[in-house]
């Protein structure tokens, strides 16, 4: 029985240990950041979580998501790092120009990180389940 694909990766493509370790480190950072912040905008956390979960999960399996995923894999690690840095600067500039509070931006970012981590966790669990049941 074929497993359902929830993202751009095939069901039998197991996430690497490096990817899982990075996800755990990011999750720890986001949880620490939310836990130690004086103020958290929980609505922004929720919007970030849901938005990033959809973008890295089901939306990644669409034709546009597949093309973006192929491009991201083609540019390599250095290209991905440069793209992430450029994206952060762009989003920061937009947030500053729209006068969005730093607290809201950080809350959204933490929610986004946790949403992405949730997708990694689901994919990791699913890949182990599919492998174990074959």
Coordinates of C-alpha atoms in Angstrom, one line a residue:
X1 CA 0.0 0.0 0.0
X2 CA 1.4 3.4 -1.0
X3 CA 1.8 5.9 1.8
X4 CA 0.2 9.3 1.5
X5 CA 2.6 12.1 0.5
X6 CA 2.2 15.2 2.7
X7 CA 5.1 17.1 1.4
X8 CA 7.4 17.3 -1.6
X9 CA 9.4 14.3 -0.4
X10 CA 8.5 10.7 -1.2
X11 CA 7.1 8.6 1.6
X12 CA 10.1 6.3 1.5
X13 CA 12.6 9.1 1.7
X14 CA 13.8 9.1 5.3
X15 CA 14.9 12.4 6.8
X16 CA 18.6 12.4 7.5
X17 CA 20.0 12.4 11.0
X18 CA 21.5 15.8 10.3
X19 CA 18.1 17.2 9.3
X20 CA 16.5 15.7 12.4
X21 CA 19.3 17.1 14.7
X22 CA 18.9 20.5 13.1
X23 CA 15.1 20.3 13.6
X24 CA 15.6 19.4 17.3
X25 CA 18.0 22.3 17.8
X26 CA 15.6 24.8 16.2
X27 CA 12.7 23.5 18.2
X28 CA 14.6 23.8 21.4
X29 CA 15.6 27.4 20.4
X30 CA 11.9 28.3 19.6
X31 CA 10.6 26.8 22.8
X32 CA 13.3 28.5 24.8
X33 CA 12.6 31.9 23.1
X34 CA 8.9 31.6 23.7
X35 CA 9.4 30.4 27.3
X36 CA 11.8 33.2 28.3
X37 CA 10.1 36.1 26.4
X38 CA 8.5 38.8 28.5
X39 CA 5.6 39.0 26.0
X40 CA 4.4 36.5 23.4
X41 CA 1.8 37.2 20.8
X42 CA 0.1 33.8 20.8
X43 CA -2.1 34.7 17.7
X44 CA 1.1 35.4 15.7
X45 CA 2.6 32.1 17.0
X46 CA -0.6 30.2 15.8
X47 CA -0.6 32.0 12.4
X48 CA 3.1 31.2 11.9
X49 CA 2.6 27.5 13.0
X50 CA -0.3 26.9 10.7
X51 CA 1.2 28.9 7.7
X52 CA 4.5 27.2 7.8
X53 CA 3.0 23.7 8.4
X54 CA 0.8 24.1 5.3
X55 CA 3.7 25.6 3.3
X56 CA 6.2 22.8 4.1
X57 CA 3.6 20.0 4.3
X58 CA 0.6 19.8 1.9
X59 CA 1.5 22.8 -0.2
X60 CA 4.9 21.4 -0.9
X61 CA 3.2 18.4 -2.7
X62 CA 1.5 20.7 -5.3
X63 CA 3.0 21.3 -8.7
X64 CA 4.2 24.8 -7.7
X65 CA 5.6 23.4 -4.4
X66 CA 7.4 20.6 -6.3
X67 CA 9.0 23.1 -8.7
X68 CA 10.1 25.3 -5.8
X69 CA 11.5 22.2 -4.0
X70 CA 13.4 21.1 -7.1
X71 CA 14.9 24.6 -7.4
X72 CA 15.8 24.7 -3.7
X73 CA 17.6 21.3 -4.0
X74 CA 19.4 22.5 -7.2
X75 CA 20.9 25.6 -5.6
X76 CA 22.8 23.6 -3.0
X77 CA 23.4 24.3 0.7
X78 CA 25.2 27.6 0.1
X79 CA 22.4 28.8 -2.2
X80 CA 19.8 27.8 0.4
X81 CA 21.6 29.7 3.1
X82 CA 21.9 32.8 0.9
X83 CA 18.2 32.5 0.0
X84 CA 17.2 32.2 3.7
X85 CA 19.4 35.3 4.6
X86 CA 17.9 37.3 1.8
X87 CA 14.4 36.2 2.8
X88 CA 15.0 37.2 6.5
X89 CA 16.3 40.7 5.4
X90 CA 13.3 41.1 3.0
X91 CA 10.8 40.1 5.7
X92 CA 12.5 42.3 8.3
X93 CA 12.4 45.3 5.9
X94 CA 8.6 44.7 5.3
X95 CA 8.0 44.4 9.1
X96 CA 9.8 47.6 9.8
X97 CA 8.1 49.5 7.1
X98 CA 4.7 48.3 8.3
X99 CA 5.6 49.1 11.9
X100 CA 5.0 45.5 13.1
X101 CA 6.3 45.1 16.7
X102 CA 9.4 43.0 17.2
X103 CA 7.5 40.8 19.7
X104 CA 4.9 40.0 17.0
X105 CA 7.6 39.2 14.4
X106 CA 9.5 36.9 16.8
X107 CA 6.3 35.2 17.9
X108 CA 5.4 34.6 14.2
X109 CA 8.9 33.3 13.5
X110 CA 8.9 30.9 16.5
X111 CA 5.5 29.6 15.4
X112 CA 6.8 29.1 11.9
X113 CA 9.9 27.2 13.2
X114 CA 7.6 25.0 15.3
X115 CA 5.2 24.4 12.4
X116 CA 8.1 23.3 10.2
X117 CA 9.5 21.1 13.0
X118 CA 6.0 19.5 13.3
X119 CA 6.1 18.6 9.6
X120 CA 9.7 17.1 10.0
X121 CA 8.4 15.1 13.0
X122 CA 5.4 13.7 11.1
X123 CA 7.6 12.8 8.1
X124 CA 10.2 11.1 10.3
X125 CA 7.5 9.2 12.2
X126 CA 5.8 8.3 8.9
X127 CA 9.0 7.1 7.2
X128 CA 9.9 4.9 10.2
X129 CA 6.3 3.5 10.2
X130 CA 6.3 2.8 6.5
X131 CA 9.8 1.2 6.7
X132 CA 8.8 -0.9 9.7
X133 CA 5.5 -2.1 8.1
X134 CA 7.1 -3.1 4.7

